[in-house]
Coordinates of C-alpha atoms and ligand atoms in Angstrom, one line a residue:
M165 CA 6.5 -59.7 73.4
T166 CA 8.9 -57.4 71.0
K167 CA 12.1 -56.6 71.7
L168 CA 12.5 -52.9 72.3
S169 CA 15.8 -50.7 72.3
P170 CA 16.7 -48.7 75.0
L171 CA 15.4 -45.4 73.7
Q172 CA 12.1 -47.1 72.7
E173 CA 12.0 -48.4 76.1
E174 CA 12.5 -44.4 77.3
R175 CA 10.2 -43.1 75.6
L176 CA 7.1 -45.4 76.6
K177 CA 7.9 -44.0 79.8
Y178 CA 7.4 -40.1 78.6
Q179 CA 3.9 -38.4 79.7
P180 CA 3.4 -36.0 76.4
K181 CA 2.1 -32.4 77.8
L182 CA -1.6 -31.1 77.4
P183 CA -3.2 -27.1 77.3
Q184 CA -3.8 -26.0 80.1
S185 CA -7.4 -25.5 78.7
L186 CA -7.6 -29.7 78.0
S187 CA -5.8 -31.2 80.8
Q188 CA -8.7 -30.4 82.8
G189 CA -10.8 -32.8 81.5
I190 CA -12.7 -33.3 78.7
N191 CA -15.6 -33.2 79.8
S192 CA -15.3 -30.0 81.2
L193 CA -14.2 -28.2 78.0
E194 CA -16.6 -24.9 77.2
M195 CA -16.5 -24.3 73.3
V196 CA -16.8 -20.7 72.3
E197 CA -17.6 -19.7 68.8
G198 CA -15.4 -17.0 66.3
S199 CA -17.9 -15.8 63.9
A200 CA -18.2 -17.1 60.4
T201 CA -16.0 -18.7 57.8
Q202 CA -15.1 -18.2 54.4
S203 CA -12.9 -20.0 51.9
V204 CA -9.5 -19.0 50.7
R205 CA -10.2 -18.3 47.5
D206 CA -13.4 -19.6 45.0
Q207 CA -16.0 -18.7 47.3
E208 CA -18.9 -19.2 44.5
Q209 CA -17.8 -22.5 43.9
I210 CA -16.8 -23.7 47.5
K211 CA -20.1 -22.6 49.0
A212 CA -21.9 -24.7 46.4
L213 CA -19.9 -28.2 47.2
F214 CA -19.8 -28.1 50.6
S215 CA -23.8 -26.9 51.3
N216 CA -24.1 -28.4 54.3
T217 CA -20.8 -27.2 56.3
Y218 CA -19.5 -24.0 54.7
G219 CA -18.8 -21.2 56.5
K220 CA -19.1 -22.8 60.3
P221 CA -17.3 -20.9 62.8
V222 CA -13.8 -21.1 64.2
V223 CA -13.7 -22.7 68.1
T224 CA -11.5 -22.6 71.0
F225 CA -12.2 -24.3 74.0
K226 CA -12.2 -22.9 77.1
V227 CA -12.3 -25.2 80.7
S228 CA -16.0 -24.6 82.2
G229 CA -16.6 -24.6 86.0
S230 CA -19.2 -27.6 85.4
S231 CA -18.7 -31.2 83.8
K232 CA -21.0 -32.7 81.4
A233 CA -21.5 -36.6 81.0
S234 CA -20.9 -37.8 77.5
E235 CA -22.9 -40.5 75.8
A236 CA -20.8 -43.2 75.0
K237 CA -19.7 -43.3 71.0
N238 CA -17.5 -45.2 69.0
V239 CA -14.9 -43.6 66.8
G240 CA -12.8 -44.7 63.7
V241 CA -9.3 -43.3 62.8
I242 CA -7.6 -43.2 60.1
L243 CA -3.6 -42.1 59.3
S244 CA -3.5 -41.0 55.6
G245 CA -0.9 -40.1 53.4
G246 CA 3.1 -40.2 53.9
Q247 CA 4.0 -41.2 57.4
A248 CA 5.2 -38.1 60.2
P249 CA 6.6 -38.9 63.4
G250 CA 4.1 -38.4 66.0
G251 CA 1.0 -39.9 64.6
H252 CA 1.1 -42.3 67.5
N253 CA 0.7 -39.8 69.7
V254 CA -2.5 -38.3 67.8
I255 CA -4.4 -41.5 68.0
A256 CA -2.7 -42.3 71.9
G257 CA -4.5 -38.1 72.5
L258 CA -7.7 -39.5 70.7
Y259 CA -7.9 -42.5 72.8
D260 CA -7.3 -41.1 76.1
A261 CA -9.2 -38.3 75.8
L262 CA -12.5 -40.6 74.0
K263 CA -11.8 -42.8 76.9
S264 CA -11.1 -40.4 80.3
A265 CA -14.5 -38.8 78.8
N266 CA -16.2 -42.5 78.3
P267 CA -14.6 -45.9 79.6
A268 CA -17.3 -47.4 77.5
N269 CA -16.4 -45.2 74.7
K270 CA -14.4 -47.7 71.1
L271 CA -11.3 -47.0 68.9
Y272 CA -11.3 -48.7 65.9
G273 CA -8.7 -48.3 64.3
F274 CA -8.9 -48.3 60.0
L275 CA -5.9 -50.4 58.4
G276 CA -3.8 -49.5 55.5
G277 CA -5.3 -46.1 55.6
P278 CA -8.3 -44.6 53.8
S279 CA -9.1 -47.8 51.6
G280 CA -9.7 -49.4 55.1
I281 CA -13.4 -47.6 56.0
I282 CA -14.0 -48.8 52.4
D283 CA -13.2 -52.1 52.7
G284 CA -13.8 -52.9 56.5
K285 CA -10.8 -53.4 57.6
Y286 CA -10.4 -52.7 61.0
I287 CA -8.5 -53.6 64.7
E288 CA -10.1 -52.4 67.9
F289 CA -7.3 -50.2 70.1
T290 CA -7.2 -51.9 73.3
D291 CA -5.1 -50.3 76.4
E292 CA -2.4 -52.7 76.3
F293 CA -2.0 -52.6 71.9
M294 CA -1.9 -48.7 72.9
N295 CA 0.5 -47.9 74.8
Q296 CA 3.3 -49.9 73.2
Y297 CA 3.0 -47.3 70.8
R298 CA 3.4 -44.3 72.2
N299 CA 5.9 -42.0 71.6
T300 CA 7.1 -44.1 68.2
G301 CA 7.7 -42.3 65.3
G302 CA 6.4 -44.2 62.3
F303 CA 2.5 -44.9 61.3
D304 CA 2.9 -49.2 61.5
I305 CA 0.4 -48.8 64.3
I306 CA -2.9 -49.0 61.7
G307 CA -0.8 -48.2 58.4
S308 CA -1.4 -45.3 56.0
G309 CA -2.2 -45.6 52.6
R310 CA -3.2 -42.5 49.6
T311 CA -6.5 -43.7 48.5
K312 CA -8.6 -40.7 47.9
L313 CA -11.9 -41.2 49.2
E314 CA -13.5 -38.9 47.0
T315 CA -17.2 -41.1 45.0
E316 CA -20.3 -42.1 46.1
D317 CA -19.7 -45.6 45.7
Q318 CA -16.5 -45.1 48.7
F319 CA -18.6 -43.0 50.2
R320 CA -21.8 -45.0 50.4
E321 CA -19.6 -48.4 51.2
S322 CA -18.0 -46.2 54.4
L323 CA -21.5 -45.5 56.7
K324 CA -21.8 -49.1 55.4
V325 CA -18.7 -49.6 57.6
C326 CA -19.5 -46.8 59.8
Q327 CA -23.4 -48.1 61.1
K328 CA -22.0 -51.4 61.3
L329 CA -19.7 -50.7 63.8
G330 CA -21.7 -48.6 65.7
I331 CA -19.7 -45.6 64.6
S332 CA -20.5 -41.7 64.8
A333 CA -17.3 -39.8 64.9
V334 CA -14.1 -40.7 61.9
V335 CA -11.0 -38.6 62.7
I336 CA -8.8 -38.6 59.4
I337 CA -5.1 -37.9 60.3
G338 CA -3.2 -36.3 56.6
G339 CA -2.0 -33.7 54.5
D340 CA -3.7 -31.0 52.7
D341 CA -5.2 -34.0 50.3
S342 CA -6.2 -36.0 52.9
N343 CA -8.3 -33.0 54.5
T344 CA -10.3 -32.4 51.6
N345 CA -11.4 -35.7 51.6
A346 CA -12.2 -35.1 55.7
A347 CA -13.9 -32.0 54.2
L348 CA -15.8 -34.0 51.1
L349 CA -16.8 -37.3 53.7
A350 CA -17.9 -34.8 56.5
E351 CA -20.1 -32.7 53.9
W352 CA -22.1 -36.5 53.0
F353 CA -22.4 -37.5 55.4
V354 CA -24.0 -35.0 56.2
K355 CA -26.1 -34.3 53.2
N356 CA -26.7 -38.0 53.9
N357 CA -27.9 -37.5 57.6
T358 CA -26.2 -40.1 58.3
G359 CA -25.2 -38.4 61.9
I360 CA -21.4 -39.2 61.8
Q361 CA -18.7 -36.8 62.2
V362 CA -15.4 -36.3 59.9
I363 CA -12.7 -34.1 62.4
G364 CA -9.3 -34.2 60.7
C365 CA -5.4 -33.4 62.6
P366 CA -2.5 -31.8 60.0
K367 CA 0.0 -34.3 59.5
T368 CA 2.6 -33.7 56.9
I369 CA 7.1 -33.5 57.4
D370 CA 6.7 -31.0 54.2
G371 CA 4.9 -28.3 57.0
D372 CA 2.4 -27.0 53.6
L373 CA -0.6 -27.2 55.9
K374 CA -0.9 -24.1 57.7
N375 CA -2.6 -21.0 58.5
E376 CA -3.2 -18.4 61.0
Q377 CA -5.0 -21.1 62.5
I378 CA -2.8 -24.4 61.5
E379 CA 0.9 -22.4 63.3
I380 CA 2.5 -26.1 61.4
S381 CA 1.7 -29.6 60.7
F382 CA 2.7 -32.2 62.7
G383 CA 6.4 -33.9 61.4
F384 CA 7.9 -31.0 60.7
D385 CA 9.8 -30.0 63.7
T386 CA 11.6 -34.0 64.0
A387 CA 11.4 -34.3 60.2
T388 CA 13.6 -31.4 60.0
K389 CA 15.7 -31.7 63.3
T390 CA 17.1 -35.3 61.5
Y391 CA 17.5 -33.8 58.0
A392 CA 19.0 -30.9 59.8
E393 CA 21.4 -33.5 61.8
L394 CA 22.7 -35.8 58.6
I395 CA 23.3 -32.4 57.1
G396 CA 25.5 -31.7 60.2
N397 CA 27.2 -35.0 59.2
I398 CA 28.0 -34.5 55.8
Q399 CA 29.2 -31.0 56.2
R400 CA 31.4 -32.0 58.5
D401 CA 32.9 -34.8 55.9
A402 CA 32.8 -32.4 52.9
N403 CA 35.1 -29.7 55.3
S404 CA 37.2 -32.8 56.2
A405 CA 38.3 -34.3 53.1
K406 CA 37.3 -31.6 51.1
K407 CA 37.1 -33.0 47.6
Y408 CA 33.2 -33.4 47.4
W409 CA 30.9 -31.5 46.2
H410 CA 27.3 -32.4 48.3
F411 CA 24.2 -31.9 46.2
I412 CA 21.5 -32.9 49.1
K413 CA 17.4 -32.9 47.8
I414 CA 15.3 -33.0 50.9
M415 CA 11.8 -33.6 50.7
G416 CA 8.8 -31.9 50.5
R417 CA 6.8 -32.4 48.0
S418 CA 5.8 -28.4 46.5
A419 CA 6.4 -26.7 49.3
S420 CA 10.5 -26.1 49.8
H421 CA 9.4 -25.5 53.6
V422 CA 12.2 -28.4 55.3
A423 CA 14.8 -27.7 52.8
L424 CA 14.7 -23.8 54.4
E425 CA 14.3 -25.1 57.9
A426 CA 17.1 -27.6 57.1
A427 CA 19.2 -25.1 55.7
L428 CA 18.8 -22.5 58.8
Q429 CA 20.0 -25.0 61.0
T430 CA 22.9 -25.9 59.5
Q431 CA 23.8 -22.7 57.1
P432 CA 25.1 -24.5 53.6
N433 CA 26.3 -23.1 50.8
I434 CA 23.9 -23.3 48.3
T435 CA 20.2 -23.2 48.9
L436 CA 17.5 -23.4 46.3
I437 CA 13.9 -22.5 46.8
S438 CA 11.6 -23.3 44.4
E439 CA 9.0 -20.9 45.6
E440 CA 12.1 -18.2 45.3
V441 CA 13.1 -19.4 41.6
E442 CA 9.1 -19.1 40.6
A443 CA 9.2 -16.0 41.4
K444 CA 12.2 -14.3 39.7
Q445 CA 11.4 -16.8 36.4
M446 CA 14.9 -18.5 36.6
S447 CA 15.0 -21.4 34.0
L448 CA 16.9 -24.0 34.8
E449 CA 19.5 -23.0 32.6
S450 CA 20.3 -20.0 35.3
I451 CA 20.0 -22.2 38.3
V452 CA 22.7 -24.3 37.0
N453 CA 24.6 -21.2 35.9
Y454 CA 23.8 -19.6 39.6
M455 CA 25.0 -22.7 41.5
S456 CA 28.3 -23.4 39.0
D457 CA 29.2 -19.4 39.4
I458 CA 29.6 -20.0 43.2
I459 CA 31.3 -23.8 42.7
A460 CA 33.8 -21.7 40.2
K461 CA 34.2 -19.0 43.1
R462 CA 35.1 -21.6 45.5
A463 CA 37.4 -23.5 43.2
A464 CA 39.4 -20.0 42.6
N465 CA 39.3 -19.6 46.3
G466 CA 41.1 -23.1 46.5
K467 CA 37.7 -24.9 48.0
N468 CA 36.5 -27.8 46.1
F469 CA 33.7 -28.9 47.9
G470 CA 30.7 -27.8 49.5
I471 CA 27.3 -28.3 50.0
A472 CA 23.6 -27.4 47.9
I473 CA 20.2 -28.2 49.4
I474 CA 17.5 -29.1 46.4
P475 CA 13.9 -28.9 47.5
E476 CA 12.8 -31.9 46.3
G477 CA 9.3 -29.8 44.4
L478 CA 12.5 -27.8 42.7
I479 CA 11.0 -29.3 39.2
E480 CA 7.8 -28.6 39.6
F481 CA 8.7 -24.6 39.6
I482 CA 11.1 -24.2 37.5
P483 CA 8.8 -22.5 35.1
E484 CA 9.5 -24.6 31.8
M485 CA 9.2 -27.3 33.9
K486 CA 6.0 -26.2 35.6
S487 CA 4.1 -25.7 31.8
M488 CA 5.3 -28.7 30.3
I489 CA 4.6 -31.2 34.3
A490 CA 0.5 -29.0 33.5
N491 CA 0.6 -30.1 30.2
L492 CA 2.1 -33.4 30.8
N493 CA -0.5 -34.2 34.2
D494 CA -3.2 -34.0 31.8
I495 CA -1.4 -36.1 28.5
M496 CA -1.3 -39.0 31.0
A497 CA -4.4 -38.8 32.6
E498 CA -5.7 -39.0 29.0
L499 CA -3.6 -41.8 28.3
E500 CA -4.0 -44.2 30.7
S501 CA -6.8 -45.9 28.7
D502 CA -5.1 -45.3 25.6
S503 CA -4.3 -48.5 23.6
N504 CA -1.8 -47.2 22.0
F505 CA 0.5 -46.4 25.3
L506 CA 0.4 -49.3 27.0
A507 CA 0.5 -51.4 24.3
A508 CA 4.5 -49.6 23.8
T509 CA 6.8 -51.4 25.6
S510 CA 10.2 -49.7 24.8
M511 CA 10.8 -45.8 26.8
H512 CA 11.2 -44.5 23.6
D513 CA 7.8 -45.5 22.0
K514 CA 6.2 -44.0 25.3
F515 CA 8.5 -40.7 25.2
A516 CA 7.8 -40.6 21.5
I517 CA 3.5 -40.6 22.3
V518 CA 4.0 -38.3 25.1
E519 CA 6.4 -35.5 22.8
R520 CA 3.8 -35.9 19.9
R521 CA 0.8 -34.6 22.5
L522 CA 3.1 -32.0 24.1
D523 CA 2.1 -28.3 23.4
D524 CA 5.7 -27.2 20.7
V525 CA 7.4 -25.4 23.3
N526 CA 6.3 -28.0 26.2
A527 CA 7.4 -31.5 24.3
S528 CA 11.1 -29.7 22.7
V529 CA 11.6 -28.8 27.0
F530 CA 10.8 -32.8 27.1
S531 CA 12.7 -33.9 24.6
S532 CA 15.7 -31.8 25.9
L533 CA 15.7 -33.7 29.2
P534 CA 18.1 -37.2 29.9
A535 CA 15.9 -39.9 29.6
G536 CA 16.5 -41.1 33.0
I537 CA 14.5 -38.3 33.9
K538 CA 12.0 -38.1 31.6
A539 CA 10.9 -41.6 32.3
Q540 CA 10.8 -40.4 35.7
L541 CA 8.4 -37.6 34.6
L542 CA 6.4 -40.2 33.5
A543 CA 6.0 -42.5 36.1
D544 CA 2.7 -43.4 37.9
R545 CA 1.0 -40.4 39.2
D546 CA -0.1 -41.1 42.6
P547 CA -4.1 -40.9 43.8
H548 CA -4.3 -37.1 43.8
G549 CA -2.5 -36.7 40.3
N550 CA 0.6 -35.4 41.5
V551 CA 3.3 -36.0 39.8
Q552 CA 6.4 -38.5 41.9
V553 CA 8.6 -35.5 43.0
S554 CA 10.2 -37.9 45.5
K555 CA 11.1 -40.0 41.9
I556 CA 12.5 -37.4 40.1
E557 CA 16.5 -37.0 40.6
T558 CA 16.8 -33.8 40.4
E559 CA 19.9 -33.6 42.0
K560 CA 21.7 -35.4 40.1
L561 CA 20.1 -33.6 36.7
L562 CA 21.8 -30.9 38.1
I563 CA 25.2 -32.6 39.1
E564 CA 24.8 -33.8 35.2
M565 CA 24.3 -30.1 34.0
I566 CA 26.9 -28.0 36.3
S567 CA 29.8 -30.8 35.4
S568 CA 29.0 -29.4 31.4
K569 CA 29.3 -25.9 32.2
L570 CA 31.3 -26.0 34.1
N571 CA 34.0 -27.9 31.4
E572 CA 32.5 -24.9 29.4
M573 CA 34.1 -22.4 31.5
K574 CA 37.3 -24.7 32.3
S575 CA 37.7 -24.5 28.4
Q576 CA 36.9 -20.9 28.4
G577 CA 39.6 -20.1 31.3
Q578 CA 36.2 -19.5 33.9
F579 CA 36.7 -22.2 35.9
V580 CA 40.4 -23.8 37.3
G581 CA 39.1 -26.1 40.3
K582 CA 38.2 -29.4 40.5
F583 CA 34.3 -30.7 40.2
S584 CA 33.4 -33.7 41.8
A585 CA 29.5 -34.5 43.6
Q586 CA 27.6 -36.6 45.4
S587 CA 24.2 -36.6 45.6
H588 CA 21.9 -38.2 48.4
F589 CA 18.4 -37.5 48.9
F590 CA 17.0 -36.9 52.4
G591 CA 13.6 -38.0 52.7
Y592 CA 12.5 -41.2 54.2
E593 CA 15.1 -40.5 56.7
G594 CA 13.2 -38.8 58.3
R595 CA 9.6 -39.7 58.2
C596 CA 9.4 -42.3 61.3
A597 CA 11.7 -40.8 63.6
F598 CA 10.8 -40.5 67.1
P599 CA 8.8 -37.9 67.6
S600 CA 11.0 -34.8 69.1
N601 CA 9.2 -33.5 72.2
F602 CA 7.7 -30.7 70.2
D603 CA 6.2 -33.1 68.2
A604 CA 5.4 -35.8 70.8
D605 CA 4.0 -33.0 73.0
Y606 CA 2.0 -31.3 69.9
C607 CA 0.3 -34.9 68.6
Y608 CA -0.8 -36.1 71.5
S609 CA -2.9 -32.8 72.4
L610 CA -4.2 -32.5 68.3
G611 CA -5.3 -36.5 69.3
Y612 CA -7.0 -35.1 72.6
N613 CA -9.1 -32.1 71.0
A614 CA -9.7 -33.9 67.5
F615 CA -12.3 -35.4 70.5
A616 CA -12.7 -32.6 72.1
L617 CA -14.5 -31.2 68.8
I618 CA -16.2 -34.5 68.2
N619 CA -17.5 -34.6 71.9
N620 CA -18.9 -30.9 71.2
G621 CA -21.4 -32.2 68.0
L622 CA -19.1 -30.7 64.8
T623 CA -17.9 -32.2 61.8
G624 CA -16.1 -31.3 59.0
Y625 CA -13.7 -29.1 61.4
L626 CA -9.3 -29.5 61.7
S627 CA -8.2 -30.0 64.6
S628 CA -5.7 -27.1 66.2
V629 CA -4.0 -26.8 68.6
R630 CA -2.2 -22.7 68.9
N631 CA 0.5 -20.4 70.0
L632 CA 3.5 -23.5 70.0
T633 CA 5.9 -21.1 70.9
K634 CA 5.2 -20.6 74.2
P635 CA 5.3 -23.9 77.1
A636 CA 2.7 -26.4 76.0
S637 CA 0.3 -25.0 78.8
E638 CA -0.5 -21.5 77.7
W639 CA -1.5 -24.2 73.8
I640 CA -4.6 -22.8 72.4
A641 CA -6.8 -25.4 72.4
G642 CA -10.0 -25.5 69.2
G643 CA -10.8 -26.6 65.3
I644 CA -11.2 -24.6 62.1
P645 CA -13.5 -25.5 59.3
L646 CA -12.0 -27.7 56.6
T647 CA -13.9 -25.7 54.0
M648 CA -11.8 -22.5 55.0
M649 CA -9.0 -23.4 53.8
M650 CA -10.3 -24.8 50.4
N651 CA -9.8 -23.3 46.6
M652 CA -10.4 -24.9 43.2
E653 CA -7.9 -26.3 41.4
K654 CA -6.4 -28.4 39.0
R655 CA -6.3 -32.5 39.3
H656 CA -6.0 -35.3 37.2
G657 CA -7.5 -32.9 34.3
E658 CA -10.4 -31.4 36.3
M659 CA -11.5 -28.6 38.7
K660 CA -11.5 -29.7 41.9
P661 CA -12.0 -28.1 45.5
V662 CA -8.2 -29.0 47.5
I663 CA -6.8 -27.4 50.2
Q664 CA -4.4 -24.8 49.3
K665 CA -1.0 -25.4 49.9
A666 CA 0.6 -22.6 52.2
L667 CA 3.9 -22.2 49.9
V668 CA 7.3 -20.6 51.7
K669 CA 6.7 -17.0 51.7
L670 CA 9.1 -14.2 49.8
D671 CA 8.7 -11.3 51.8
G672 CA 8.4 -13.3 55.3
P673 CA 11.4 -13.4 57.8
V674 CA 12.4 -17.2 57.3
F675 CA 13.4 -17.0 53.9
K676 CA 15.0 -12.9 54.7
Q677 CA 17.2 -15.2 57.3
L678 CA 18.1 -17.2 54.3
S679 CA 18.5 -14.7 51.7
D680 CA 20.2 -11.7 54.3
N681 CA 22.9 -14.5 54.8
R682 CA 23.6 -16.7 51.9
D683 CA 26.3 -14.3 50.1
D684 CA 28.1 -14.5 53.4
W685 CA 26.9 -19.2 53.8
A686 CA 28.4 -19.5 49.9
M687 CA 32.2 -18.0 50.1
N688 CA 32.9 -18.6 53.8
D689 CA 32.2 -22.0 55.6
R690 CA 29.6 -21.0 58.2
Y691 CA 28.9 -24.5 58.9
L692 CA 26.2 -25.8 62.1
F693 CA 26.2 -29.3 63.1
P694 CA 23.0 -29.6 65.5
G695 CA 23.8 -33.7 66.1
A696 CA 21.6 -35.9 67.2
I697 CA 17.7 -34.9 67.9
Q698 CA 18.1 -38.1 70.3
Y699 CA 21.8 -37.0 72.0
F700 CA 20.2 -36.1 75.6
G701 CA 18.7 -39.2 75.5
P702 CA 19.2 -43.0 78.3
S703 CA 22.9 -43.3 79.0
S704 CA 22.4 -47.3 77.7
V705 CA 22.1 -44.8 74.2
C706 CA 24.2 -41.7 74.4
D707 CA 27.5 -43.0 76.1
I708 CA 27.3 -47.3 75.1
T709 CA 28.7 -47.7 71.8
T710 CA 27.9 -49.6 68.9
R711 CA 26.0 -52.7 68.9
T712 CA 29.1 -54.0 66.5
L713 CA 31.6 -53.1 68.4
Q714 CA 30.0 -54.9 71.9
L715 CA 29.4 -58.0 69.4
E716 CA 32.8 -58.1 68.4
R717 CA 34.9 -58.0 71.6
A718 CA 32.7 -60.7 73.1
K719 CA 33.9 -62.3 71.1
E720 CA 37.5 -61.5 71.4
L721 CA 37.0 -62.0 74.8
V722 CA 35.3 -65.6 74.0
N723 CA 37.8 -66.7 71.7
A724 CA 41.0 -64.9 74.4
Ligands
FBP1031 P1 2.1 -36.0 52.4 O1 1.5 -34.8 52.5 O2 1.4 -37.0 52.3 O3 2.4 -36.1 54.6 O4 3.6 -36.9 52.2 C1 4.4 -35.9 52.1 C2 6.1 -36.2 51.6 O5 6.8 -36.9 52.8 C3 6.4 -36.0 50.6 O6 7.1 -34.8 51.3 C4 6.8 -37.1 49.1 O7 6.9 -35.9 47.9 C5 6.2 -37.4 49.5 O8 5.7 -37.7 50.6 C6 6.9 -39.3 49.2 O9 5.6 -39.6 49.3 P2 5.5 -41.5 49.5 O10 5.6 -41.8 50.7 O11 4.1 -41.8 48.1 O12 7.3 -42.4 48.5

């Protein structure tokens, strides 16, 4: 038996809450259908590509007076994409719902992400196995992966594996790209009369898989609280030592929701929001000028320290970079099979090949970047054709450029202080944290509800639990058609149907909270220190000192 930490033991005892409608038994639910839906954009193209699953209604569940018997079913589950706190609870909710509907039901977990269903790598869940993972962070229960499910061959292999295991429904727990896979698989299964249903669950710490029915993706709550704790700790350090500027890049592949939420929880001096940078058409130079100006003004007040939050996806929102990266993505797709490029041994030669192929303006933007950033931009795309922004050190690029700008300002008498910077990247630190109570409840409900959708014969739907600012008992459970969230976008150089990402709304109340306060936060130190999200835990965690100290003290006592 694996040794557990005191907090793990305590969290295993936590019983996640369900919406009232789901808590009365899975077989006594009544499904209420809304009106037909349409995709967010490109309706004709999406309808043509999803002729069997397009236009279905939004559904909600309510308790019915009677309970109906549920035929035995085998279900498969996949964790897809980046880790997000609470994934294990989605599976726990799905497992508990499925077993309570009919104890003969079986749940299979495909290993290592979507590739598990293609390669037939799976485990069957048992009570004992499931129980070890309740309310824990991580996706290690079955592992995750980023294989894109999109080809006929992959669908046929998945079908064979499902048929071998008698699986009649697959649940894909993933973000926008993974749920796009879910929509494609659902459509293919219907088109080929397989009778296999596909249900998605909205996962991603990035918080960009949302709309009116999906208020937030799971993991965002815990991840932002974890980053806020870390930022708060750094703010204390900066405010104590008063000698460093900390440039903190915060995860979030594209949208800046994570950076924005973490900033509202901590009130740093500077917060960049990618969506604003794009809307104001801010060049890299103007971002550097904006930040340098605040640094210089604080220095003039004797403050040579501060905190700057930089969203991970920033680089793709700076207009000249966006254009260059789009051009580069197309070129990289072609270069995958270019023998000269593949044979090039030095980065210098690779840069030269790329620069020759880029349009003139994009080539000059690319060539102006430091070699390290250029190499990061050429690194492998993810399987969906995206630049891996987590590998691009924007925070270091900004430090370098701001240093030069401040030197220039100093020579003109416009900067009188010192600039010494530390860089940080918070991402992986938060993706597998113990889920907060909110995420533990929300995820369990999403999983439980996914089985309700299966039990009611739906396919091509995303599990939806909303009314989330109310107590869990008042949450509204139901489902939305995946096609409702789709539009056409360019991927790997081709137009593809994908779920549209929800970006930060610059006219919304969340961004307004930042924009109303940021001038004050820039010059005055209004830092908030949120502290540990698990602070209120078992006394063995909260009140007792570190292992190091305990071991050292124990040794000292033995030696005394
Ligand atoms: P998902 O969209 O799959 O949830 O992943 C989000 C994310 O955590 C991003 O914030 C980040 O850019 C990316 O994953 C990192 O990917 P990887 O885990 O492959 O390094």
